[in-house]
Amino acid sequence: MTQKYGYIRVSSKDQNLWRQIDAMTAQGICEENIFTDKITGGTFVRPGYEALLKIIKKEDILFIHGIDRLGRNYDEIIENWHVINRKIEADIVVLDMPLLDTRVNKNGLTGKFLSDIVLQILSYFAQLEKEKINQRQREGIAAAKKRGVKFGRPKKKIDMKYFQQITSDWRSKKITCEEATEMLDISRAHFYKIVKMYNL
């Protein structure tokens, strides 16, 4: 029996999936058949996508909202499209691009030819957009640094008297390293670094 699946991806954990989920449920896809990832499109090593590949089979239908939701790496988009459509022999429907619907003219040479051309063009622009985003980020960071903006977490001020007291308790085994770092609100690596730096 043919199953409908949906694949949804956003690039970061603070982005929500609801717009894409609504688009999938509108196609009659049940929630347990919707696979999601919150990860960059530059890689296909994704838990949701890998789980999808293990379950999708011949004559099933995979829905994605846009080709850039599948990925943003030109070669890997083409490769994974062919794995699903030609190796597994499942159909793919790109909701925002009706020309990319492998159910249409699936046995016709012209249909396959047109789909391949559209796929290659959209995959190219998906990667191009990713490269533009990365370039804008690099330029923005460089411009901010030029103006004295500092990136990363601010350095935590350490009360050395309190630190020495905690270290003394740790050395005498009154507290564990985990308890010491928790009391100081610093990482284990930072704790050992200060201990070594000041020979405590």
Coordinates of C-alpha atoms in Angstrom, one line a residue:
M1 CA 0.0 0.0 0.0
T2 CA 1.3 3.4 -1.0
Q3 CA 2.3 5.6 1.9
K4 CA 2.6 9.4 2.0
Y5 CA 5.6 10.9 3.8
G6 CA 6.7 14.4 4.5
Y7 CA 10.2 15.7 5.1
I8 CA 10.6 19.1 6.9
R9 CA 13.9 20.9 7.7
V10 CA 14.8 24.2 9.2
S11 CA 18.4 25.4 9.7
S12 CA 18.4 26.2 13.4
K13 CA 16.8 25.1 16.6
D14 CA 15.0 28.5 17.2
Q15 CA 13.1 28.3 13.9
N16 CA 9.7 26.7 14.0
L17 CA 8.3 24.0 11.8
W18 CA 4.6 24.9 11.8
R19 CA 4.3 26.4 8.3
Q20 CA 5.8 23.3 6.8
I21 CA 3.8 20.9 9.0
D22 CA 0.6 22.6 8.0
A23 CA 1.5 22.2 4.3
M24 CA 2.1 18.5 4.9
T25 CA -1.1 17.8 6.9
A26 CA -3.0 19.6 4.1
Q27 CA -1.7 16.8 1.8
G28 CA -3.3 14.2 4.1
I29 CA 0.0 13.1 5.7
C30 CA -0.4 11.8 9.2
E31 CA 2.0 13.2 11.8
E32 CA 3.9 10.0 12.4
N33 CA 4.8 10.0 8.7
I34 CA 6.4 13.5 8.9
F35 CA 10.1 13.5 9.5
T36 CA 11.9 16.6 10.7
D37 CA 15.4 18.0 11.2
K38 CA 16.7 21.3 12.7
I39 CA 20.0 21.3 11.0
T40 CA 21.9 23.0 8.2
G41 CA 21.0 22.1 4.6
G42 CA 24.7 21.8 3.8
T43 CA 24.9 18.2 5.0
F44 CA 22.7 15.1 4.5
V45 CA 23.9 13.5 7.8
R46 CA 20.6 14.2 9.6
P47 CA 18.7 11.9 12.0
G48 CA 15.2 12.7 10.6
Y49 CA 16.3 12.3 7.0
E50 CA 18.2 9.1 7.7
A51 CA 15.2 7.6 9.5
L52 CA 13.0 8.5 6.5
L53 CA 15.3 6.7 4.0
K54 CA 15.1 3.5 6.1
I55 CA 11.3 3.4 5.9
I56 CA 10.3 4.8 2.5
K57 CA 9.8 2.2 -0.2
K58 CA 8.8 1.7 -3.8
E59 CA 5.7 3.6 -4.9
D60 CA 5.5 5.7 -1.7
I61 CA 5.3 9.5 -2.1
L62 CA 7.6 11.9 -0.4
F63 CA 6.4 15.5 0.0
I64 CA 8.8 18.4 0.6
H65 CA 7.9 22.1 0.9
G66 CA 10.7 23.4 -1.3
I67 CA 13.9 22.0 -2.8
D68 CA 16.0 24.0 -0.4
R69 CA 14.3 22.1 2.5
L70 CA 15.8 18.9 1.1
G71 CA 19.3 20.5 1.1
R72 CA 21.5 23.3 0.0
N73 CA 24.4 21.4 -1.6
Y74 CA 24.0 21.0 -5.3
D75 CA 25.6 17.7 -5.8
E76 CA 24.0 16.1 -2.8
I77 CA 20.5 17.3 -3.7
I78 CA 20.8 15.7 -7.1
E79 CA 22.3 12.5 -5.6
N80 CA 19.7 12.1 -2.9
W81 CA 16.8 12.9 -5.3
H82 CA 18.0 10.0 -7.6
V83 CA 18.4 7.7 -4.6
I84 CA 14.8 8.2 -3.6
N85 CA 13.2 8.5 -7.1
R86 CA 15.3 6.0 -9.1
K87 CA 16.9 3.6 -6.7
I88 CA 14.1 3.3 -4.1
E89 CA 11.6 4.1 -6.8
A90 CA 9.4 6.4 -4.6
D91 CA 7.8 9.5 -6.0
I92 CA 8.8 13.1 -4.9
V93 CA 6.5 16.1 -4.8
V94 CA 8.0 19.6 -4.3
L95 CA 5.0 21.6 -3.1
D96 CA 6.2 25.1 -4.1
M97 CA 7.3 23.9 -7.6
P98 CA 4.6 21.8 -9.4
L99 CA 7.0 21.0 -12.2
L100 CA 8.9 18.8 -9.7
D101 CA 6.3 16.1 -9.2
T102 CA 7.6 12.8 -10.3
R103 CA 4.1 11.3 -10.5
V104 CA 3.4 13.4 -13.6
N105 CA 4.6 11.8 -16.9
K106 CA 6.8 9.4 -14.8
N107 CA 7.2 7.0 -17.7
G108 CA 7.7 9.7 -20.3
L109 CA 11.2 10.8 -21.4
T110 CA 10.1 14.4 -21.8
G111 CA 8.7 14.5 -18.3
K112 CA 11.9 13.1 -16.8
F113 CA 14.0 15.5 -18.9
L114 CA 12.1 18.6 -17.8
S115 CA 12.1 17.4 -14.2
D116 CA 15.9 16.9 -14.3
I117 CA 16.4 20.4 -15.8
V118 CA 14.2 22.1 -13.2
L119 CA 15.8 20.1 -10.4
Q120 CA 19.3 21.1 -11.4
I121 CA 18.4 24.8 -11.7
L122 CA 16.7 24.9 -8.3
S123 CA 19.5 22.9 -6.7
Y124 CA 22.0 25.4 -8.1
F125 CA 20.1 28.3 -6.7
A126 CA 19.6 26.6 -3.3
Q127 CA 23.4 26.2 -3.0
L128 CA 24.0 29.7 -4.3
E129 CA 21.7 31.2 -1.7
K130 CA 23.6 29.3 1.1
E131 CA 26.9 30.7 -0.2
K132 CA 25.4 34.2 -0.2
I133 CA 24.2 33.8 3.4
N134 CA 27.6 32.6 4.5
Q135 CA 29.3 35.5 2.7
R136 CA 26.9 38.0 4.3
Q137 CA 27.6 36.5 7.7
R138 CA 31.4 36.8 7.2
E139 CA 31.1 40.4 6.0
G140 CA 28.9 41.3 8.9
I141 CA 31.3 39.7 11.4
A142 CA 34.3 41.5 9.8
A143 CA 32.5 44.8 9.8
A144 CA 31.5 44.4 13.5
K145 CA 35.0 43.4 14.6
K146 CA 36.3 46.5 12.8
R147 CA 34.1 48.6 15.0
G148 CA 35.2 46.8 18.2
V149 CA 32.4 44.4 18.7
K150 CA 33.5 41.3 20.5
F151 CA 32.0 37.9 19.8
G152 CA 31.6 34.9 22.1
R153 CA 30.7 34.6 25.7
P154 CA 32.0 37.4 28.0
K155 CA 34.8 36.3 30.3
K156 CA 33.5 35.4 33.7
K157 CA 35.1 37.3 36.6
I158 CA 36.5 34.9 39.2
D159 CA 36.7 35.8 42.9
M160 CA 40.1 34.4 43.6
K161 CA 39.7 34.3 47.4
Y162 CA 36.5 32.2 47.0
F163 CA 38.2 30.1 44.3
Q164 CA 41.2 29.3 46.6
Q165 CA 38.8 28.3 49.3
I166 CA 36.9 26.0 47.0
T167 CA 40.1 24.6 45.6
S168 CA 41.4 23.9 49.1
D169 CA 38.2 22.0 49.9
W170 CA 38.6 20.0 46.6
R171 CA 42.2 19.2 47.4
S172 CA 41.3 18.0 50.8
K173 CA 38.5 15.9 49.3
K174 CA 35.7 17.7 51.1
I175 CA 34.0 18.3 47.8
T176 CA 34.3 16.7 44.3
C177 CA 35.4 18.4 41.2
E178 CA 31.8 18.4 39.9
E179 CA 30.7 20.2 43.1
A180 CA 33.6 22.7 42.9
T181 CA 32.8 23.6 39.3
E182 CA 29.1 23.9 40.1
M183 CA 29.7 26.2 43.1
L184 CA 32.0 28.3 40.9
D185 CA 29.7 28.2 37.9
I186 CA 32.5 27.3 35.5
S187 CA 33.4 24.3 33.3
R188 CA 35.7 21.5 34.4
A189 CA 38.3 22.6 31.8
H190 CA 38.2 26.2 33.0
F191 CA 38.6 25.0 36.6
Y192 CA 41.7 23.0 35.9
K193 CA 43.1 25.8 33.7
I194 CA 42.9 28.3 36.6
V195 CA 44.3 25.7 39.1
K196 CA 47.3 25.1 36.9
M197 CA 47.8 28.8 36.0
Y198 CA 47.9 29.9 39.7
N199 CA 49.5 26.6 40.9
L200 CA 46.7 26.1 43.5

